[in-house]
Coordinates of C-alpha atoms in Angstrom, one line a residue:
M1 CA 0.0 0.0 0.0
N2 CA 1.2 3.5 -0.9
V3 CA 0.0 6.9 0.4
F4 CA -0.1 10.5 -0.9
Y5 CA 0.1 12.8 2.1
E6 CA 0.7 16.4 3.1
E7 CA 3.5 17.4 5.5
E8 CA 4.3 21.1 6.3
G9 CA 2.5 22.4 3.3
T10 CA 4.2 19.9 0.9
F11 CA 2.8 16.9 -0.9
K12 CA 4.7 13.7 -0.6
V13 CA 4.4 9.9 -1.5
A14 CA 5.6 6.9 0.4
T15 CA 5.2 3.1 0.8
V16 CA 3.4 2.0 4.0
L17 CA 5.6 -0.4 6.1
A18 CA 3.2 -0.6 9.1
D19 CA -0.3 0.8 9.8
N20 CA -0.9 1.6 13.5
T21 CA -4.3 3.1 12.9
T22 CA -3.4 6.7 14.1
S23 CA 0.1 6.7 12.6
L24 CA 2.0 5.0 9.8
Q25 CA 5.5 3.8 9.3
V26 CA 6.4 4.8 5.8
E27 CA 9.4 4.7 3.4
A28 CA 10.0 7.4 0.9
P29 CA 11.0 6.6 -2.7
H30 CA 14.6 7.6 -1.9
G31 CA 14.7 5.2 1.0
K32 CA 14.2 7.4 4.0
R33 CA 11.8 6.0 6.7
A34 CA 9.5 8.2 8.8
K35 CA 6.5 8.1 11.1
I36 CA 3.5 10.1 9.9
K37 CA 0.1 10.8 11.3
A38 CA -2.8 8.9 9.6
A39 CA -4.7 12.2 9.5
S40 CA -2.0 13.5 7.1
V41 CA -2.9 10.9 4.4
L42 CA -5.0 12.3 1.5
L43 CA -5.0 9.3 -0.8
R44 CA -4.1 5.6 -0.6
F45 CA -3.2 3.7 -3.8
E46 CA -1.7 0.3 -4.8
A47 CA -0.3 1.3 -8.2
P48 CA 1.7 2.7 -9.8
S49 CA 4.9 3.0 -7.7
P50 CA 5.2 6.1 -5.6
S51 CA 7.7 7.8 -7.8
E52 CA 5.7 7.1 -11.0
F53 CA 2.5 8.2 -9.2
M54 CA 4.1 11.6 -8.3
D55 CA 5.4 12.1 -11.9
L56 CA 2.0 11.4 -13.4
A57 CA 0.2 13.6 -10.9
Q58 CA 2.6 16.5 -11.5
K59 CA 2.3 16.3 -15.2
M60 CA -1.5 16.2 -15.0
A61 CA -1.6 19.1 -12.6
E62 CA 0.4 21.2 -15.1
D63 CA -2.3 20.7 -17.7
L64 CA -5.1 21.8 -15.4
D65 CA -6.2 25.4 -15.9
P66 CA -6.8 27.0 -12.5
N67 CA -9.2 29.5 -14.1
F68 CA -11.3 26.7 -15.5
L69 CA -11.3 24.8 -12.2
W70 CA -12.5 28.1 -10.5
E71 CA -15.3 28.3 -13.0
C72 CA -16.3 24.7 -12.3
C73 CA -16.2 24.7 -8.6
E74 CA -18.8 25.6 -5.9
R75 CA -18.5 29.4 -5.5
E76 CA -20.2 30.1 -2.2
A77 CA -19.4 27.2 0.0
E78 CA -16.3 25.0 0.8
F79 CA -15.8 22.0 -1.4
A80 CA -13.7 18.8 -1.2
S81 CA -11.0 18.4 -3.8
D82 CA -12.1 14.9 -4.7
A83 CA -15.6 16.2 -5.5
L84 CA -14.2 18.8 -7.8
A85 CA -12.0 16.1 -9.4
A86 CA -15.1 14.0 -10.1
D87 CA -16.8 16.9 -11.7
Y88 CA -13.8 17.8 -13.8
F89 CA -13.0 14.3 -15.1
G90 CA -16.6 13.2 -15.3
H91 CA -16.1 10.1 -13.3
T92 CA -14.8 9.0 -9.9
A93 CA -11.2 10.3 -10.1
K94 CA -8.4 7.9 -10.2
S95 CA -5.8 8.4 -7.4
E96 CA -3.3 10.2 -9.7
E97 CA -6.2 12.4 -11.0
A98 CA -7.4 13.3 -7.5
A99 CA -3.8 14.0 -6.6
A100 CA -3.3 16.3 -9.7
V101 CA -6.4 18.3 -8.7
L102 CA -5.1 18.7 -5.1
I103 CA -1.7 19.8 -6.4
R104 CA -3.3 22.4 -8.7
L105 CA -5.6 23.8 -6.1
H106 CA -2.7 24.0 -3.6
S107 CA -0.5 25.8 -6.2
A108 CA -3.2 28.5 -7.0
P109 CA -3.9 30.3 -3.7
I110 CA -5.2 33.4 -5.4
Y111 CA -8.0 31.2 -6.9
F112 CA -8.6 28.9 -4.0
Y113 CA -8.4 29.5 -0.3
K114 CA -7.4 26.4 1.8
K115 CA -9.9 25.6 4.5
G116 CA -8.7 22.3 5.8
R117 CA -7.0 19.1 4.6
G118 CA -8.3 18.5 1.1
R119 CA -10.9 21.3 1.4
Y120 CA -10.9 24.6 -0.3
K121 CA -13.1 27.6 -1.1
A122 CA -13.2 29.6 -4.3
A123 CA -11.9 33.2 -4.1
P124 CA -14.6 35.9 -4.6
S125 CA -14.6 37.3 -8.1
K126 CA -13.5 40.8 -7.1
A127 CA -10.7 39.4 -4.9
L128 CA -9.6 37.2 -7.7
E129 CA -9.7 40.0 -10.2
A130 CA -7.5 42.2 -7.9
A131 CA -5.1 39.3 -7.2
L132 CA -4.7 38.5 -10.9
A133 CA -4.1 42.2 -11.7
G134 CA -1.4 42.3 -9.0
Q135 CA 0.1 39.1 -10.3
E136 CA 0.3 40.6 -13.8
K137 CA 1.8 43.8 -12.5
K138 CA 4.5 41.8 -10.7
R139 CA 5.2 39.8 -13.8
L140 CA 5.6 43.0 -15.8
Q141 CA 7.8 44.5 -13.1
V142 CA 10.1 41.5 -13.3
E143 CA 10.3 41.9 -17.0
Q144 CA 10.9 45.6 -16.6
Q145 CA 13.6 45.1 -14.0
A146 CA 15.4 42.6 -16.2
R147 CA 15.3 45.1 -19.1
Y148 CA 16.7 47.8 -16.8
V149 CA 19.5 45.5 -15.6
Q150 CA 20.4 44.7 -19.2
L151 CA 20.6 48.4 -20.1
L152 CA 22.4 49.5 -16.9
S153 CA 24.9 46.7 -17.3
A154 CA 25.8 48.2 -20.7
F155 CA 26.0 51.6 -19.0
T156 CA 22.9 52.9 -20.8
L157 CA 20.4 54.9 -18.8
P158 CA 16.8 53.7 -19.2
E159 CA 14.6 56.6 -20.3
E160 CA 12.2 55.9 -17.4
F161 CA 15.0 56.8 -15.0
R162 CA 15.4 60.4 -16.1
P163 CA 12.5 61.9 -14.1
L164 CA 13.5 59.8 -11.1
L165 CA 17.2 60.6 -11.0
R166 CA 16.9 63.1 -8.1
N167 CA 15.2 60.5 -5.9
L168 CA 17.5 57.6 -7.0
L169 CA 20.6 59.7 -6.2
Y170 CA 19.5 61.3 -2.9
R171 CA 16.3 59.7 -1.5
P172 CA 15.8 56.3 -3.0
D173 CA 12.7 54.2 -2.4
K174 CA 14.3 50.8 -2.2
N175 CA 11.0 49.0 -3.0
T176 CA 10.9 50.4 -6.6
V177 CA 11.8 48.4 -9.6
E178 CA 14.3 51.1 -10.6
W179 CA 16.2 50.9 -7.4
K180 CA 16.3 47.1 -7.4
A181 CA 17.7 47.1 -10.9
L182 CA 20.4 49.7 -9.8
D183 CA 21.2 47.7 -6.7
T184 CA 21.6 44.5 -8.8
V185 CA 24.0 46.1 -11.3
C186 CA 26.0 47.9 -8.6
A187 CA 26.5 44.6 -6.8
A188 CA 27.7 43.0 -10.1
T189 CA 30.0 45.9 -11.1
K190 CA 31.1 46.8 -7.6
L191 CA 30.2 50.5 -8.4
S192 CA 28.3 52.9 -6.1
V193 CA 25.0 54.2 -7.3
P194 CA 26.4 57.6 -8.2
A195 CA 29.3 56.1 -10.0
L196 CA 27.1 53.8 -12.0
L197 CA 24.7 56.6 -12.9
E198 CA 27.6 58.8 -13.9
K199 CA 28.9 56.0 -16.3
C200 CA 25.4 56.0 -17.7
G201 CA 25.6 59.7 -18.4
A202 CA 23.1 60.7 -15.8
I203 CA 25.4 63.0 -13.9
P204 CA 26.7 65.5 -16.4
S205 CA 28.1 67.8 -13.6
T206 CA 29.8 66.4 -10.5
H207 CA 29.6 69.9 -9.0
D208 CA 25.8 70.0 -9.4
Y209 CA 25.6 66.5 -7.9
H210 CA 27.0 67.7 -4.6
V211 CA 25.2 71.0 -4.6
N212 CA 21.8 69.4 -5.4
R213 CA 22.2 66.9 -2.6
F214 CA 22.7 69.8 -0.2
L215 CA 19.8 71.8 -1.6
L216 CA 17.4 68.8 -1.5
E217 CA 18.1 68.3 2.1
H218 CA 18.3 71.8 3.4
F219 CA 16.4 73.9 0.8
P220 CA 13.7 71.4 -0.4
E221 CA 11.5 74.3 -1.6
G222 CA 14.3 75.9 -3.6
I223 CA 16.6 78.9 -2.8
G224 CA 14.1 81.5 -3.9
F225 CA 12.4 83.8 -1.4
G226 CA 8.7 83.8 -0.6
V227 CA 8.6 87.6 -0.4
P228 CA 7.5 88.9 -3.8
D229 CA 8.5 92.5 -3.3
A230 CA 11.2 92.3 -0.7
G231 CA 12.4 95.9 -1.2
G232 CA 8.8 97.2 -0.7
E233 CA 8.6 95.5 2.7
L234 CA 11.4 97.7 4.2
R235 CA 10.4 100.5 6.6
D236 CA 13.5 102.5 7.5
P237 CA 13.1 105.4 10.0
S238 CA 13.0 108.7 8.3
D239 CA 14.6 110.8 11.0
L240 CA 18.1 109.4 11.3
P241 CA 20.8 112.0 11.7
L242 CA 23.6 112.2 9.1
A243 CA 27.1 111.3 10.3
E244 CA 29.8 113.8 9.5
V245 CA 32.4 111.3 8.6
V246 CA 34.2 109.9 5.5
A247 CA 33.6 106.2 5.7
F248 CA 35.1 103.3 3.6
S249 CA 34.8 99.5 3.7
I250 CA 37.4 96.9 3.2
D251 CA 36.3 93.6 1.7
D252 CA 37.1 90.8 -0.7
A253 CA 36.4 91.5 -4.4
T254 CA 33.4 89.2 -4.4
T255 CA 31.6 90.5 -1.3
T256 CA 28.2 92.0 -1.9
E257 CA 26.9 91.9 1.7
I258 CA 29.0 94.8 2.9
D259 CA 28.2 94.9 6.6
D260 CA 31.0 97.1 8.0
A261 CA 32.8 100.3 7.2
F262 CA 35.3 102.5 9.0
S263 CA 36.1 106.2 9.4
V264 CA 38.9 108.1 11.1
T265 CA 38.4 111.7 12.2
P266 CA 41.4 113.7 13.7
L267 CA 40.7 115.4 17.0
T268 CA 42.9 117.8 19.1
L269 CA 46.4 117.1 20.3
G270 CA 47.0 114.1 18.0
S271 CA 44.0 112.1 19.1
F272 CA 41.5 110.4 16.8
R273 CA 37.9 109.4 16.7
I274 CA 37.6 106.0 15.0
G275 CA 34.2 105.0 13.6
I276 CA 33.0 101.5 13.1
H277 CA 29.8 101.5 11.1
I278 CA 27.6 98.4 10.8
A279 CA 24.8 98.0 8.3
G280 CA 21.3 98.3 9.9
P281 CA 18.8 95.9 8.3
T282 CA 16.9 95.5 11.6
L283 CA 15.9 99.2 11.3
G284 CA 13.6 98.3 8.5
I285 CA 12.7 94.7 9.1
P286 CA 10.4 94.4 12.2
P287 CA 10.1 91.1 14.2
G288 CA 7.6 88.7 12.8
S289 CA 7.5 90.2 9.4
L290 CA 7.8 88.0 6.3
L291 CA 11.4 89.1 5.7
D292 CA 12.2 88.3 9.4
M293 CA 10.7 84.9 9.1
E294 CA 12.7 84.2 5.9
A295 CA 15.9 85.2 7.6
A296 CA 15.0 83.1 10.7
Q297 CA 14.5 80.1 8.6
R298 CA 17.8 80.4 6.7
L299 CA 19.8 81.6 9.7
S300 CA 23.0 82.3 7.7
T301 CA 24.3 82.9 4.2
V302 CA 25.7 79.7 2.7
Y303 CA 29.1 80.1 1.1
L304 CA 30.7 77.8 -1.5
P305 CA 33.4 78.6 -4.1
G306 CA 32.0 80.5 -7.0
S307 CA 28.5 80.9 -5.4
K308 CA 26.5 81.6 -2.3
I309 CA 22.9 81.3 -1.0
T310 CA 22.1 84.6 0.8
M311 CA 20.2 84.9 4.1
L312 CA 18.3 87.9 2.8
P313 CA 16.9 88.6 -0.6
E314 CA 19.0 90.4 -3.1
A315 CA 16.8 93.5 -3.0
V316 CA 17.2 93.8 0.8
I317 CA 21.0 93.3 0.5
H318 CA 21.2 96.0 -2.1
H319 CA 19.2 98.3 0.1
Y320 CA 21.3 97.9 3.2
T321 CA 24.8 97.0 1.9
L322 CA 27.3 99.8 2.7
G323 CA 27.8 100.5 -1.0
E324 CA 30.1 103.1 -2.5
E325 CA 28.7 106.6 -2.9
R326 CA 25.5 105.7 -1.0
L327 CA 23.8 107.0 2.1
C328 CA 23.1 104.0 4.3
P329 CA 21.3 103.4 7.7
A330 CA 23.8 102.1 10.2
L331 CA 24.7 101.5 13.8
S332 CA 27.9 103.3 14.5
M333 CA 30.4 103.0 17.4
Y334 CA 32.8 105.9 17.8
I335 CA 36.0 105.3 19.7
D336 CA 38.0 108.2 21.0
V337 CA 41.7 107.3 21.2
A338 CA 44.7 109.2 22.5
D339 CA 47.8 109.9 20.5
D340 CA 49.2 106.6 21.8
F341 CA 45.9 104.9 20.6
T342 CA 44.7 104.2 24.2
V343 CA 40.9 104.2 24.2
M344 CA 39.5 107.2 26.1
G345 CA 35.8 106.5 25.6
T346 CA 33.2 105.1 23.2
N347 CA 29.8 106.3 22.0
S348 CA 27.2 104.4 19.9
R349 CA 24.4 105.9 17.8
I350 CA 21.9 105.1 15.0
E351 CA 22.4 107.3 12.0
R352 CA 22.9 107.5 8.2
V353 CA 26.5 107.2 6.9
R354 CA 27.8 108.1 3.5
I355 CA 30.2 105.5 2.2
A356 CA 32.9 107.2 0.2
A357 CA 34.6 104.0 -1.2
N358 CA 34.5 100.3 -1.1
L359 CA 38.1 99.2 -0.9
R360 CA 38.9 95.7 -2.2
H361 CA 41.6 93.4 -0.9
D362 CA 43.3 92.7 -4.3
A363 CA 43.7 96.4 -5.1
L364 CA 44.4 97.7 -1.6
E365 CA 47.1 95.2 -0.7
E366 CA 49.4 96.8 -3.3
H367 CA 49.4 100.0 -1.2
F368 CA 48.7 98.6 2.3
N369 CA 51.1 95.9 3.3
E370 CA 54.1 95.2 5.6
Y371 CA 56.5 97.1 3.3
T372 CA 54.5 100.3 2.9
L373 CA 53.9 100.2 6.7
A374 CA 57.6 99.9 7.4
A375 CA 58.2 102.9 5.2
G376 CA 55.6 104.8 7.4
S377 CA 53.7 106.3 4.5
L378 CA 50.8 104.8 2.5
D379 CA 50.4 106.1 -1.0
H380 CA 46.6 105.8 -1.0
P381 CA 43.7 108.3 -0.8
F382 CA 42.8 106.7 2.6
G383 CA 46.5 106.2 3.6
K384 CA 46.4 108.3 6.8
A385 CA 43.2 106.7 8.0
L386 CA 44.5 103.2 7.2
L387 CA 47.7 103.9 9.1
A388 CA 45.8 105.1 12.1
L389 CA 43.6 102.0 12.0
W390 CA 46.6 99.8 11.7
K391 CA 48.2 101.3 14.8
F392 CA 44.9 101.1 16.7
A393 CA 44.6 97.4 15.7
C394 CA 48.1 96.6 16.9
K395 CA 47.3 98.3 20.2
M396 CA 44.1 96.3 20.6
E397 CA 45.8 93.1 19.7
A398 CA 48.4 93.7 22.4
V399 CA 45.7 94.6 25.0
R400 CA 44.1 91.2 24.3
G401 CA 47.5 89.6 24.8
K402 CA 47.5 88.1 21.3
S403 CA 50.4 89.9 19.6
N404 CA 52.5 86.7 19.3
D405 CA 49.9 84.0 18.9
G406 CA 51.4 82.7 15.7
N407 CA 48.4 83.4 13.5
N408 CA 50.5 85.3 11.0
E409 CA 52.2 82.0 10.1
K410 CA 49.0 80.4 8.9
I411 CA 47.7 80.5 5.4
D412 CA 44.2 81.4 4.2
Y413 CA 43.0 80.2 0.8
S414 CA 40.7 82.0 -1.6
F415 CA 38.7 80.2 -4.4
H416 CA 37.7 82.0 -7.6
V417 CA 35.6 80.0 -10.1
E418 CA 35.0 81.4 -13.5
D419 CA 33.8 79.5 -16.6
D420 CA 34.2 76.2 -14.7
R421 CA 37.9 76.9 -14.0
V422 CA 39.1 77.4 -10.5
T423 CA 41.9 79.6 -9.2
I424 CA 43.1 79.0 -5.7
S425 CA 45.2 81.7 -4.2
E426 CA 47.1 81.8 -0.8
R427 CA 47.1 84.7 1.6
R428 CA 49.1 84.7 4.8
R429 CA 46.8 85.2 7.7
G430 CA 47.5 88.3 9.8
S431 CA 48.3 90.6 6.9
P432 CA 47.7 94.3 7.7
I433 CA 44.4 94.3 5.9
D434 CA 43.3 91.2 7.9
K435 CA 44.5 92.6 11.2
V436 CA 42.7 95.9 10.8
V437 CA 39.4 94.3 9.9
S438 CA 39.5 91.5 12.5
E439 CA 40.7 93.7 15.4
L440 CA 38.0 96.3 14.7
M441 CA 35.3 93.6 14.5
I442 CA 36.6 92.0 17.7
Y443 CA 36.5 95.3 19.4
V444 CA 33.0 96.3 18.4
N445 CA 31.5 92.8 19.1
T446 CA 33.2 92.8 22.5
E447 CA 32.1 96.3 23.4
W448 CA 28.6 96.0 22.2
G449 CA 28.3 92.7 23.9
K450 CA 29.4 94.4 27.2
Q451 CA 26.8 97.2 26.7
L452 CA 24.0 94.6 26.2
A453 CA 25.1 92.8 29.4
D454 CA 25.5 96.0 31.4
G455 CA 22.1 97.2 30.2
G456 CA 20.4 94.0 31.4
I457 CA 19.4 93.2 27.8
A458 CA 19.5 89.6 26.5
G459 CA 21.9 88.7 23.8
I460 CA 23.5 85.7 22.2
Y461 CA 27.2 85.3 23.2
R462 CA 30.1 83.1 22.1
S463 CA 32.4 81.9 24.7
Q464 CA 35.4 79.6 24.8
G465 CA 36.9 77.7 27.6
G466 CA 39.0 74.6 27.6
G467 CA 39.3 74.8 23.8
K468 CA 35.5 74.4 23.3
V469 CA 33.4 77.2 21.8
R470 CA 29.8 77.4 22.8
M471 CA 26.8 79.8 22.4
S472 CA 24.6 81.0 25.3
T473 CA 22.5 83.9 26.4
S474 CA 24.9 84.7 29.2
P475 CA 28.1 86.6 28.7
A476 CA 31.3 84.6 29.5
P477 CA 35.0 84.9 28.6
H478 CA 36.3 83.9 25.2
Q479 CA 39.8 82.6 26.0
G480 CA 40.8 82.3 22.3
L481 CA 40.2 85.9 21.7
G482 CA 41.3 87.1 25.2
V483 CA 38.1 89.1 25.9
S484 CA 35.6 89.1 28.8
Q485 CA 32.6 88.6 26.6
Y486 CA 32.0 88.4 22.8
A487 CA 28.7 88.7 20.9
W488 CA 28.4 88.5 17.2
I489 CA 26.8 91.8 16.0
S490 CA 28.9 92.9 13.1
S491 CA 27.4 90.8 10.3
P492 CA 23.6 91.3 10.5
M493 CA 23.0 90.6 6.8
R494 CA 24.9 87.3 6.9
R495 CA 24.1 85.7 10.2
Y496 CA 20.8 85.7 12.0
V497 CA 22.5 85.7 15.5
D498 CA 24.0 89.1 14.6
F499 CA 20.6 90.2 13.3
I500 CA 19.0 89.3 16.7
N501 CA 21.8 91.0 18.7
Q502 CA 21.5 94.1 16.5
R503 CA 17.8 94.3 17.3
Q504 CA 18.6 94.2 21.0
L505 CA 21.2 96.8 20.6
V506 CA 18.8 99.1 18.7
A507 CA 16.4 98.8 21.6
L508 CA 19.2 99.7 24.1
L509 CA 20.2 102.8 22.1
R510 CA 16.6 103.9 21.8
K511 CA 15.8 103.0 25.4
E512 CA 12.9 100.8 24.2
T513 CA 11.7 97.4 25.4
P514 CA 13.9 94.8 23.7
P515 CA 12.1 92.2 21.4
Y516 CA 13.7 89.3 23.3
T517 CA 14.2 88.4 26.9
R518 CA 16.8 85.9 28.1
D519 CA 14.1 83.2 28.7
S520 CA 12.1 83.9 25.6
D521 CA 11.5 80.7 23.5
S522 CA 12.2 82.5 20.2
L523 CA 15.7 83.5 21.4
Q524 CA 16.5 80.0 22.6
I525 CA 15.2 78.4 19.5
S526 CA 17.0 80.8 17.2
M527 CA 20.3 80.2 19.0
R528 CA 19.9 76.4 18.9
D529 CA 18.8 76.3 15.3
F530 CA 21.6 78.7 14.3
E531 CA 24.3 76.5 15.8
A532 CA 23.0 73.5 13.9
A533 CA 22.6 75.3 10.6
Y534 CA 26.0 77.1 10.9
E535 CA 27.7 73.7 11.4
I536 CA 25.9 72.2 8.4
Y537 CA 26.6 75.1 6.2
G538 CA 30.3 75.1 7.2
D539 CA 30.6 71.4 6.5
F540 CA 29.1 72.0 3.1
Q541 CA 31.5 74.8 2.3
R542 CA 34.5 72.7 3.3
R543 CA 33.2 69.8 1.2
M544 CA 32.9 72.0 -1.8
E545 CA 36.3 73.5 -1.2
R546 CA 37.6 69.9 -1.2
Y547 CA 35.8 69.3 -4.5
W548 CA 37.5 72.3 -6.1
C549 CA 40.9 71.3 -4.8
L550 CA 40.5 68.0 -6.6
R551 CA 39.2 69.8 -9.7
W552 CA 42.3 72.0 -9.5
L553 CA 44.6 69.0 -9.4
L554 CA 42.9 67.6 -12.5
Q555 CA 42.7 71.0 -14.2
E556 CA 46.4 71.6 -13.7
N557 CA 47.3 68.0 -14.6
I558 CA 49.2 67.6 -11.4
S559 CA 50.2 64.0 -10.5
I560 CA 53.3 64.8 -8.4
T561 CA 53.4 67.6 -5.8
G562 CA 55.1 68.6 -2.6
A563 CA 53.5 68.2 0.8
Q564 CA 54.3 68.8 4.5
V565 CA 53.9 66.2 7.3
L566 CA 51.4 67.4 9.9
K567 CA 51.5 64.4 12.2
E568 CA 52.1 60.6 11.9
N569 CA 50.8 59.7 8.4
L570 CA 48.7 62.9 7.8
V571 CA 50.1 65.4 5.3
K572 CA 49.0 68.7 3.7
L573 CA 49.5 69.2 0.0
D574 CA 51.3 72.3 -1.2
R575 CA 49.3 75.2 -2.5
L576 CA 46.0 73.7 -1.4
P577 CA 43.9 73.4 1.8
L578 CA 43.9 69.6 1.2
V579 CA 45.1 66.9 3.6
A580 CA 45.6 63.2 3.0
R581 CA 46.6 60.1 4.9
I582 CA 49.6 58.2 3.5
T583 CA 49.8 54.7 5.0
S584 CA 53.2 54.1 3.4
L585 CA 54.7 57.3 4.9
P586 CA 57.9 56.5 6.9
E587 CA 58.1 58.0 10.4
M588 CA 59.0 61.6 10.1
P589 CA 58.7 64.7 12.4
P590 CA 56.0 67.3 11.7
E591 CA 56.8 70.0 9.1
T592 CA 59.0 67.6 7.1
T593 CA 58.7 68.4 3.4
I594 CA 58.1 65.5 1.1
E595 CA 57.0 64.7 -2.5
V596 CA 53.9 62.6 -3.1
E597 CA 52.2 61.1 -6.1
I598 CA 48.4 61.9 -6.6
S599 CA 46.1 59.4 -8.4
Q600 CA 42.6 57.9 -8.4
I601 CA 40.8 61.3 -8.0
D602 CA 37.1 60.6 -7.6
L603 CA 34.9 63.8 -7.8
L604 CA 31.8 62.0 -6.7
E605 CA 33.2 60.4 -3.5
L606 CA 35.7 63.3 -3.1
T607 CA 38.6 60.9 -2.6
F608 CA 42.0 60.5 -4.0
H609 CA 45.1 58.4 -3.4
A610 CA 48.4 59.8 -2.3
R611 CA 51.7 57.8 -2.3
F612 CA 54.9 58.8 -0.7
L613 CA 57.8 59.3 -3.1
R614 CA 60.7 60.9 -1.3
K615 CA 61.8 63.3 1.3
L616 CA 62.7 66.7 0.1
D617 CA 65.5 68.9 1.4
A618 CA 64.3 71.6 3.8

């Protein structure tokens, strides 16, 4: 005697060795013996042999149309498989015929729902229709995925991918056919998704690839402003007094948000009055206005080589920037200094300032540098004022105890991108121009921060202790700068923290109730959000500077270059703010000059390989 039985959802056949009523000892066609429950048996048969029986049943099952069986079976109630087999074959079904029907019913779960051993129920027509549609959709998706894989393997981009590229690159849905095809080909080719898509011609610009990733994450609605007429929103006070000074700014050639300008007015007995004039956008942008909310959302201007995303709309920047030959609303601090440049007193006011000139680094440095200062005479229309500012800056640096802090040994890098070519220039930090601007900014931010604190008005301060910089609403020493308190106020068009602090300062100078208290939620939220955004924007700027460094190496066809050991196996390449780890670097002391080979530059991953060649003579 042989049996056809079900075990763990699988149909099997075996020869009965012993029948114990509730259980059977059986032997499978391949010789394995087992004990099965009698209730598991669906059919008993004498012939043919178990292996022949299974072959016959499988072949017959393949010829059975599940749709026809569904048409033939009882629709509303459960039915037994052997009853359906009798109806189908027109006679009491043979064992192999009954087994074939069972196998077919079991293999078509969308047509037939299993209700028990050998018992089924037909799927409702609507459910069957939906299931068949899903099955067909899945079949088409499998075919589509296979076609995608074939095209991608040949580095050809399927047309259907084009409108989906942004999501595939930055926010993939891993359940889609397109992603599954990409993933399959990436695994086979050992390429990353961006690298594969680049090979398929889907990333025409590696620069845009990095920028678009940043924009999608942090500017999902685009970089345009929601204020249709930004210039028309401004409400500057009409009664501001006119400052009787000749003011000028000092900025990089690409700067459009000119926040600060300076003036020097001679007084009696060799003393001076130095003016530090800061643009006043808060004078015309009230709290809670559309422009204010836009600035509060962006929090800072985003800088990257060759471009920037401004915190304020262009029309607002144009209105408040301290542009040449313009009369601009400003907050001014006047510092009276003795002939030895000791500070005798300060005075702050809100006024209009006429800007006589916008001096630019590249043109000014020819006239204002270490050599012209050593000669004691600056051949420049603002030479006397610049010389006075330089002496004042040196005095303030000494007061802070920072005259010999080594900053003038460091190098700053400027990136200029034009027509997709990059120029990277070096400037030694601590040049006369840098020192004048930085010292005057440190002074005004320190002094105005003190005035806010002394006036009991909340502000956002930066402090440093133990090497860690933090922001808070309470003044605290900044060890790195050597000052008792420090508040960012000098860049209100570029940083929202400065914008907030300027608002508080305006209230102090006007003797009005300030917009923010130390415990106000808006102040705390703005400070927290600014810290997060400023770090993100800074990381993005550094990432794009790294990108342009690699582009410069390719542009200049540089494969061998000098480098300097920083520590252990970390080196800095010559002429670039670019560092690399060289695992093969022999042990050498810091500042050792070496020669390295550059290869395998990847503009998508922003990686490259550096190999040590030799040590260079000092």
